[in-house]
mmCIF file of C-alpha atoms in Angstrom:
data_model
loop_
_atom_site.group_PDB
_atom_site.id
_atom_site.type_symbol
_atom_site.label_atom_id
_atom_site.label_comp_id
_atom_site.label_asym_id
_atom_site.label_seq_id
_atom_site.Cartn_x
_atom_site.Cartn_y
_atom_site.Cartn_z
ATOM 1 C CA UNK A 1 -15.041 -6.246 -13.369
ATOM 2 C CA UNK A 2 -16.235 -7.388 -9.860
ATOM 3 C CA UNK A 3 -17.880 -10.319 -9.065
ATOM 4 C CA UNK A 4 -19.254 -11.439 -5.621
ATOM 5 C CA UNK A 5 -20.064 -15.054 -5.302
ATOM 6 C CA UNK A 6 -20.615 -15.754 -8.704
ATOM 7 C CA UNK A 7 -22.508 -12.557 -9.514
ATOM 8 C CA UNK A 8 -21.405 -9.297 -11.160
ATOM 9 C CA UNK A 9 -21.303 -6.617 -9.458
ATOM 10 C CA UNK A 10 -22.567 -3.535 -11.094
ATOM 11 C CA UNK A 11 -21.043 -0.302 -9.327
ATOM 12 C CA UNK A 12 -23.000 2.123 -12.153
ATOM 13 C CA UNK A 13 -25.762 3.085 -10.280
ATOM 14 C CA UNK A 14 -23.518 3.913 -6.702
ATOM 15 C CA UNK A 15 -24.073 7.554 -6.037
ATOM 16 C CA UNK A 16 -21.699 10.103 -4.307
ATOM 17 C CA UNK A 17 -21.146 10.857 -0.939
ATOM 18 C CA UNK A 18 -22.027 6.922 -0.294
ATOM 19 C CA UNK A 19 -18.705 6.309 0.219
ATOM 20 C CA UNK A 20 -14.922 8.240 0.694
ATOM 21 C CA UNK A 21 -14.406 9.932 -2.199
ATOM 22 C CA UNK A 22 -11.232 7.197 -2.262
ATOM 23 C CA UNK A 23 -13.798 4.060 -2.307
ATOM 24 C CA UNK A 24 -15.890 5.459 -5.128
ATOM 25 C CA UNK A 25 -12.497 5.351 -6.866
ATOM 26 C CA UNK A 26 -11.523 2.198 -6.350
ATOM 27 C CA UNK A 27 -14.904 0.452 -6.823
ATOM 28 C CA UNK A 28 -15.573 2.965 -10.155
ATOM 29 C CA UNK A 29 -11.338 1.027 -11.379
ATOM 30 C CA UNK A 30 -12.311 -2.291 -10.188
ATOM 31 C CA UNK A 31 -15.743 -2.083 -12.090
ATOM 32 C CA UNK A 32 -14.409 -0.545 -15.557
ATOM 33 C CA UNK A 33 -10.769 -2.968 -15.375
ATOM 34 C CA UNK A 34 -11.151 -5.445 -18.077
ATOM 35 C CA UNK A 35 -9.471 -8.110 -15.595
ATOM 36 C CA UNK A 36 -12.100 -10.288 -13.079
ATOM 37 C CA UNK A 37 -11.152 -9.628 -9.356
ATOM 38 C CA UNK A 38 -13.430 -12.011 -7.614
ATOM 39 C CA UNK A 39 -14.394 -12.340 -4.446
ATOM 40 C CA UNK A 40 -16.379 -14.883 -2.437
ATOM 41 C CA UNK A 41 -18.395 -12.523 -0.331
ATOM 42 C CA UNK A 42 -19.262 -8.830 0.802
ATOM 43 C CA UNK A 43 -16.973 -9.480 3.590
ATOM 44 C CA UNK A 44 -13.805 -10.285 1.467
ATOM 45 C CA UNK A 45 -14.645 -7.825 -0.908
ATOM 46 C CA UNK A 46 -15.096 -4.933 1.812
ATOM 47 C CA UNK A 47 -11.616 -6.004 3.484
ATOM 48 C CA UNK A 48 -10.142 -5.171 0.766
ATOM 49 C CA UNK A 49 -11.419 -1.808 -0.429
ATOM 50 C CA UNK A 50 -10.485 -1.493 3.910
ATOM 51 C CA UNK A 51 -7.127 -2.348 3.264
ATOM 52 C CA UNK A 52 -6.440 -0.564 0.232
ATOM 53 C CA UNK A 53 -7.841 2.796 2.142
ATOM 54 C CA UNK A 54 -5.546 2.168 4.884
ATOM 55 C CA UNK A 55 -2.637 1.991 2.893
ATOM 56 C CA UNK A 56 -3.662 4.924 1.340
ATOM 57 C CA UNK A 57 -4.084 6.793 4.848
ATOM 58 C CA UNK A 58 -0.506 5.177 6.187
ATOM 59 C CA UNK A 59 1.327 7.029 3.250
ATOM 60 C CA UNK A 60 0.031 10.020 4.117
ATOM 61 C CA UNK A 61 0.580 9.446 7.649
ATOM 62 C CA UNK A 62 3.989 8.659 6.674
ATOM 63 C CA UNK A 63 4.869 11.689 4.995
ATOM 64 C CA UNK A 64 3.391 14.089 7.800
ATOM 65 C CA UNK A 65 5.711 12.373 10.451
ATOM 66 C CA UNK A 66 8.679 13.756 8.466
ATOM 67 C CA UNK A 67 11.082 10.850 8.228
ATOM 68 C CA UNK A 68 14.238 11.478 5.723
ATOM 69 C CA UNK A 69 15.509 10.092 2.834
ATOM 70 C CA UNK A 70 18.819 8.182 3.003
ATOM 71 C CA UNK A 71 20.685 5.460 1.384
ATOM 72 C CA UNK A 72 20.637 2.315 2.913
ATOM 73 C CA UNK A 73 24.252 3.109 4.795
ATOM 74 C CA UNK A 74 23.175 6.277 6.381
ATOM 75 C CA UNK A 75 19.661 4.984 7.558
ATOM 76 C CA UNK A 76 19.000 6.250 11.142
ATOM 77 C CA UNK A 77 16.354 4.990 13.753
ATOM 78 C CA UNK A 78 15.073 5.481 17.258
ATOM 79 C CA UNK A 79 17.376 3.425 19.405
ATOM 80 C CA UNK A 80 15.031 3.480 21.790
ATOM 81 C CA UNK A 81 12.777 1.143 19.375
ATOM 82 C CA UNK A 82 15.612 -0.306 16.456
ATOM 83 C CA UNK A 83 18.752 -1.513 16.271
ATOM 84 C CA UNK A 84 20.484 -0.118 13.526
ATOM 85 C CA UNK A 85 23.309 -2.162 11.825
ATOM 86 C CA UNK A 86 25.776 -0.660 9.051
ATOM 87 C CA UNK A 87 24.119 -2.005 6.584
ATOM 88 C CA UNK A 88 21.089 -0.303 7.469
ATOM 89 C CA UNK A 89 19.135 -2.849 8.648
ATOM 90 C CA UNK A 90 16.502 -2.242 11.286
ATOM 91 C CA UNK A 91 15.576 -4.745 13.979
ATOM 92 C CA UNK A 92 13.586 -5.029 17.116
ATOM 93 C CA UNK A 93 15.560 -3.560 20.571
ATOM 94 C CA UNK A 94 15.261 -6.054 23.057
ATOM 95 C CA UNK A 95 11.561 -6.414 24.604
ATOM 96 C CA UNK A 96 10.182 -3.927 22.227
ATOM 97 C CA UNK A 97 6.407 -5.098 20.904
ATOM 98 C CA UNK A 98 6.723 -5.111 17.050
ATOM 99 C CA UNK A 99 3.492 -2.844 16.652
ATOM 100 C CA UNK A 100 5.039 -0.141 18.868
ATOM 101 C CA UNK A 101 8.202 -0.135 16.712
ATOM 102 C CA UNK A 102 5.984 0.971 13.873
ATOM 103 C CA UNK A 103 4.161 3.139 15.386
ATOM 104 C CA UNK A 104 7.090 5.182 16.369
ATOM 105 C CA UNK A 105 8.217 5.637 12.634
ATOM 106 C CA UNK A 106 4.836 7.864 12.228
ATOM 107 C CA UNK A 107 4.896 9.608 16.070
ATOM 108 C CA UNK A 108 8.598 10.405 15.690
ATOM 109 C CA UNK A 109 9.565 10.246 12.055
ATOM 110 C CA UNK A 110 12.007 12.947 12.159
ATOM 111 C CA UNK A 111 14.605 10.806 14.106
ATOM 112 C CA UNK A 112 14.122 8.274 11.023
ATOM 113 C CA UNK A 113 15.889 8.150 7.922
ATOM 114 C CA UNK A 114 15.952 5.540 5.188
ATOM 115 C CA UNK A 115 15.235 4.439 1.319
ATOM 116 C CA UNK A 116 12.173 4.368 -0.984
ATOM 117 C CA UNK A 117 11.802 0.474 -0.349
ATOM 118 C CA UNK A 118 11.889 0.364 3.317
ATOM 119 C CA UNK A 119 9.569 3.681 3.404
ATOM 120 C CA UNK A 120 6.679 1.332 1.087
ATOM 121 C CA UNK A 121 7.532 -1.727 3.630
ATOM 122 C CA UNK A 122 6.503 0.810 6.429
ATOM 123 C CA UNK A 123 3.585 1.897 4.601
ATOM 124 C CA UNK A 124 1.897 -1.870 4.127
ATOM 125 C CA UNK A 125 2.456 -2.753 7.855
ATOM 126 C CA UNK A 126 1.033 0.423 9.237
ATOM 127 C CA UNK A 127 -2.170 -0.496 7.043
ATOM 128 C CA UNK A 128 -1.820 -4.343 8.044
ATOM 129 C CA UNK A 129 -1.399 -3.252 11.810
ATOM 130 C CA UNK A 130 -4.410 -0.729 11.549
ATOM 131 C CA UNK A 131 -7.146 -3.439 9.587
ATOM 132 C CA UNK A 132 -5.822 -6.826 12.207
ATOM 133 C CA UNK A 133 -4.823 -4.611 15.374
ATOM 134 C CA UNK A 134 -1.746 -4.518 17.289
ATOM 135 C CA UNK A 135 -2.383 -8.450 18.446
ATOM 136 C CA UNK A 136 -2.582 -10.258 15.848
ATOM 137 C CA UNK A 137 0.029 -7.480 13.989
ATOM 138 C CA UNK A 138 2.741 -8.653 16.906
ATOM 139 C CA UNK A 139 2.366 -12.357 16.310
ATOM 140 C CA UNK A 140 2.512 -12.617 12.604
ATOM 141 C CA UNK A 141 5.322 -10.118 12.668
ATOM 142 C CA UNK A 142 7.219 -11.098 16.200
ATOM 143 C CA UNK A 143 11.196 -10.786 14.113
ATOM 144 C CA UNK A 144 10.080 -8.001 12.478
ATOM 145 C CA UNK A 145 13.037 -6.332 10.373
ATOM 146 C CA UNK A 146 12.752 -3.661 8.084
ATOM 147 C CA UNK A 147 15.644 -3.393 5.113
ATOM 148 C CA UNK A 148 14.882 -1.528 1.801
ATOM 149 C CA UNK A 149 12.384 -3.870 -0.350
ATOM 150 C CA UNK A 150 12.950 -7.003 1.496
ATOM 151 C CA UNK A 151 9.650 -7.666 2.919
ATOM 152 C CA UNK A 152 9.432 -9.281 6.665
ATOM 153 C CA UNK A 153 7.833 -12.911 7.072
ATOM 154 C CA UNK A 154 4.253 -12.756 6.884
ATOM 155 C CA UNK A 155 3.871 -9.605 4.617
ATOM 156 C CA UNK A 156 2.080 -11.221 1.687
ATOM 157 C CA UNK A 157 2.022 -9.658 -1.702
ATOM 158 C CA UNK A 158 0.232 -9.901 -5.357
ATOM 159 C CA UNK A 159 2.770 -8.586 -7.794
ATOM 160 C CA UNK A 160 1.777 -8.407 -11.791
ATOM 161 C CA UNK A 161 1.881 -6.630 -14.442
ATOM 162 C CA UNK A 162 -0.321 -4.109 -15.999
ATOM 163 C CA UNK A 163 -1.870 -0.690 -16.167
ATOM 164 C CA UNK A 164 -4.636 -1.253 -14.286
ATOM 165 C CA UNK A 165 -3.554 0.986 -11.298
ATOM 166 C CA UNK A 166 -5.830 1.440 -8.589
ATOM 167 C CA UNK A 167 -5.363 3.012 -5.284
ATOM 168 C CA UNK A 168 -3.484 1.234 -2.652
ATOM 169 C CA UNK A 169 -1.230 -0.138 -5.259
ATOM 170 C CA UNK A 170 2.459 0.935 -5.099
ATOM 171 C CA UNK A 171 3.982 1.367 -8.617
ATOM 172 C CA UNK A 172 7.434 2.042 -9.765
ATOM 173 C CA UNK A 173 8.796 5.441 -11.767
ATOM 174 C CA UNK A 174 12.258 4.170 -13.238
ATOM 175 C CA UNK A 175 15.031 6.728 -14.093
ATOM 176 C CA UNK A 176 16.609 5.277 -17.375
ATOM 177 C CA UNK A 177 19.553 7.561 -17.258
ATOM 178 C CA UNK A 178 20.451 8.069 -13.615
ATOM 179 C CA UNK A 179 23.333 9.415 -12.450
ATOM 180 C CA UNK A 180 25.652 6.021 -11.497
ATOM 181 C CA UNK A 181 27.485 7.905 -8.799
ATOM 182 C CA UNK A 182 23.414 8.440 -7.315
ATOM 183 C CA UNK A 183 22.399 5.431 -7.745
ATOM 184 C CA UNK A 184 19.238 6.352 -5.472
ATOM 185 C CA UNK A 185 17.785 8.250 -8.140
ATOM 186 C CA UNK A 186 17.252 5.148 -10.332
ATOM 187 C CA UNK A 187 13.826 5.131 -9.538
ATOM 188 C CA UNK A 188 11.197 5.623 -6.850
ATOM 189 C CA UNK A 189 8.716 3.357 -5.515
ATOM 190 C CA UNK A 190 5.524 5.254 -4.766
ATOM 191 C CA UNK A 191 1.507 4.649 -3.155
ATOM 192 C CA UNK A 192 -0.731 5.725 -6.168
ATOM 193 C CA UNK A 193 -3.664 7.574 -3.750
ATOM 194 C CA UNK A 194 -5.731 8.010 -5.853
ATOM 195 C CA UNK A 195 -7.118 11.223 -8.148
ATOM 196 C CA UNK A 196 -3.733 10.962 -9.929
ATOM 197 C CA UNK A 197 -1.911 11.369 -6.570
ATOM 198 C CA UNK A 198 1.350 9.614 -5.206
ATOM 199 C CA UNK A 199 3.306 9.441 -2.573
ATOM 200 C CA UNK A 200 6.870 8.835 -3.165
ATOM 201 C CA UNK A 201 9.609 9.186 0.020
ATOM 202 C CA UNK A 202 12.538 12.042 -0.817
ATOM 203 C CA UNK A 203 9.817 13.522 -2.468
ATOM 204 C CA UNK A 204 6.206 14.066 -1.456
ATOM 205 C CA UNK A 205 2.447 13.942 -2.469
ATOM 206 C CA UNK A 206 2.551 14.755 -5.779
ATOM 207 C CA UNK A 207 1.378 13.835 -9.389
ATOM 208 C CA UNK A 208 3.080 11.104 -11.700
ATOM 209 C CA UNK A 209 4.401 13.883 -13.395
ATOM 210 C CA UNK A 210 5.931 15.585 -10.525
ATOM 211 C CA UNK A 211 7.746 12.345 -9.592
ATOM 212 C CA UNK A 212 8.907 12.202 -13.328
ATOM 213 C CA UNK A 213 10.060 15.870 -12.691
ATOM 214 C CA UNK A 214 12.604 14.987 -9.999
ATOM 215 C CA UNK A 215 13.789 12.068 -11.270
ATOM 216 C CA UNK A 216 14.543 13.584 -14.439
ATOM 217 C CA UNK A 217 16.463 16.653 -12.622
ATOM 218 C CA UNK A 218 18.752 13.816 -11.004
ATOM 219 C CA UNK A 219 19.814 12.401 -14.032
ATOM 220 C CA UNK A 220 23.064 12.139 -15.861
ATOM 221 C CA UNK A 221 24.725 14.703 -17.916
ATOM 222 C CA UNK A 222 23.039 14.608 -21.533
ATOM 223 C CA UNK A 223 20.654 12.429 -20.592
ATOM 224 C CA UNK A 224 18.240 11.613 -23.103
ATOM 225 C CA UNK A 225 15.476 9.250 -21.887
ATOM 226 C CA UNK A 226 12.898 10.306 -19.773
ATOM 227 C CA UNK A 227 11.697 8.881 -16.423
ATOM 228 C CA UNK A 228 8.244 6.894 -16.694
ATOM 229 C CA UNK A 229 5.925 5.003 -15.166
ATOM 230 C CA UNK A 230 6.592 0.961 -14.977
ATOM 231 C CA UNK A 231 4.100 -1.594 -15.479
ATOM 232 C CA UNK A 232 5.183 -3.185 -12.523
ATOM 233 C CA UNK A 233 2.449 -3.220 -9.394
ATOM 234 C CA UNK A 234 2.507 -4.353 -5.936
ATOM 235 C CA UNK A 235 -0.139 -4.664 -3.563
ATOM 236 C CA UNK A 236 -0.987 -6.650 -0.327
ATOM 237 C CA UNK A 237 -2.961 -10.275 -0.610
ATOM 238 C CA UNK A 238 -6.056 -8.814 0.951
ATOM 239 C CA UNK A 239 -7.365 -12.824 1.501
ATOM 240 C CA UNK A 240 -4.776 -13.530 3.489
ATOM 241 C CA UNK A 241 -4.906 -10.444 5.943
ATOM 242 C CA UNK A 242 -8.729 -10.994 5.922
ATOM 243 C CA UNK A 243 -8.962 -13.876 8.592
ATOM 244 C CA UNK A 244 -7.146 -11.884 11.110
ATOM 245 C CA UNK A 245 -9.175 -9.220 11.089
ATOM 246 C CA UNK A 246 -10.828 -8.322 14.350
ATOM 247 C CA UNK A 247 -14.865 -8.452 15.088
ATOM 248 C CA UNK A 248 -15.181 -10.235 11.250
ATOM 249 C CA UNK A 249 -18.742 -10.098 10.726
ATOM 250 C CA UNK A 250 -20.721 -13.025 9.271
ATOM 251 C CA UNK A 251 -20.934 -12.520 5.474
ATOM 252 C CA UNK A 252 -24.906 -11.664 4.322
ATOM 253 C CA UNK A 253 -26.170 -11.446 1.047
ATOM 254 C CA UNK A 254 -28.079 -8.707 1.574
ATOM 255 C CA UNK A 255 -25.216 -6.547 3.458
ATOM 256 C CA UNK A 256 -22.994 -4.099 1.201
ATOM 257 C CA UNK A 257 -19.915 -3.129 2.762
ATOM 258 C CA UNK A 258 -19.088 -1.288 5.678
ATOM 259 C CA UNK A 259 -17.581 1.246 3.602
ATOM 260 C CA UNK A 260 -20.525 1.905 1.507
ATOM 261 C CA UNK A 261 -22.781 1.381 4.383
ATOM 262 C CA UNK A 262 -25.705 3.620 3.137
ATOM 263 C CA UNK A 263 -26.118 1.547 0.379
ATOM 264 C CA UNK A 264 -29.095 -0.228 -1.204
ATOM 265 C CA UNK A 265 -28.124 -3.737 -2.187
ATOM 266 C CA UNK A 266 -30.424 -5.705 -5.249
ATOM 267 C CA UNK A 267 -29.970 -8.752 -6.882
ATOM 268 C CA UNK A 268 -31.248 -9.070 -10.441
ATOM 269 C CA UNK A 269 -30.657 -12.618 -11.917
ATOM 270 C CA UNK A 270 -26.738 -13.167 -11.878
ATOM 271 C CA UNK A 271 -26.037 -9.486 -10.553
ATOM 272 C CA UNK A 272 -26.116 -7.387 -8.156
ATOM 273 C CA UNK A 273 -26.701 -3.603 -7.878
ATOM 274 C CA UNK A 274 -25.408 -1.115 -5.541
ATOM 275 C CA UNK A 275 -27.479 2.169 -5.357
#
């Protein structure tokens, strides 16, 4: 359930081709979830549906560059852009703008290699770095570091627990009966895209199923529990990234968002109506 300074939001009535075919999904979720995500205007509420599509976008992004996957120990980099240490942690060459660190990961991923958790870490600040621009990316994220799930200063998250998924969010498969000599097939962090889509690093767009697949073909001999899908979801504080973002416009109660910017907006007693 949405609700927009103090009013309910009633998504029913949005028709297609309004919006990406990725919005639509998120707004249908966010409408039908029994939980209240509240917002205090258009403008907060339109950041975030922005940042949720662009971390969407990044994983894909991500994948086509081509990086590899590796264990934390055989990570590899761009020198030109990271220092590498041995315990694969990556960190800023001397002089190098933290924004154009990142961006190399997706223009050159083939020289990269590393983990699941540093490949989601990616993910969030290419979608931070594309909804605030490269400014205001380099000074919240001037000792920018990148090692497996440990997120840098400044990357703020919402993490709960649930099933109420929506796109953006990245979600956990865990691999009950992993092999303990590959102990990077205990699970897989993955972007849920939406339609029943993920993307998972070492293994690709594919459904929740398909992730299950894998991870249950790298499993222990006589193994006997299935892969699944955690409860466990992670996704960036949208309010937080919100003031940085560039040209804000003012918030008007009779402006929809940008991404449904077709829209008809209508307020009916304590709701409001997109069509």
């Amino acid at each position: 359930m949405i609700k927009i300074n103090h009013r309910w939001l009633d998504v029913s009535h949005i028709q297609p081709g309004i919006a990406s075919a990725e919005s639509l999904e998120i707004l249908q979720l966010l409408g039908e979830d029994s939980n209240v995500f509240e917002y205090r205007n258009f403008g907060d509420f339109n950041f975030d549906i922005l940042l949720r599509n662009r971390v969407i976008e990044a994983a894909i992004a991500l994948d086509k560059s081509g990086p590899e996957f590796s264990t934390l120990e055989e990570s590899q980099s761009n020198q030109q852009y990271w220092h590498l240490s041995k315990d694969g942690t990556f960190t800023l060459q001397p002089g190098i703008l933290p924004h154009a660190a990142l961006v190399d990961i997706f223009m050159n991923g083939r020289l990269y290699a590393f983990e699941c958790g540093t490949a989601i870490v990616v993910t969030f600040l290419k979608a931070i770095l594309d909804s605030i621009g490269p400014r205001n990316f380099d000074y919240l994220f001037s000792n920018l570091f990148l090692y497996d799930w440990r997120p840098p200063q400044n990357m703020e998250l919402n993490i709960h627990k649930g099933r109420d998924y929506l796109p953006g969010d990245c979600v956990y498969f865990i691999n009950p009966d992993h092999d303990e000599t590959t102990p990077e097939w205990q699970g897989e962090n993955a972007i849920l895209l939406g339609n029943n889509l993920f993307y998972g690093h070492g293994i690709g767009i594919t459904t929740s199923q398909g992730i299950i697949d894998e991870l249950n073909s790298n499993r222990k001999p006589y193994a006997t529990i299935s892969a699944f899908l955690t409860t466990h979801i992670i996704f960036l504080d949208s309010s937080f990234y919100r003031q940085f973002q560039l040209n804000i416009p003012r918030a008007k109660p009779d402006h929809c968002p940008a991404s449904l910017s077709n829209c008809i907006v209508s307020e009916i007693g304590s709701k409001i109506y997109l069509s």
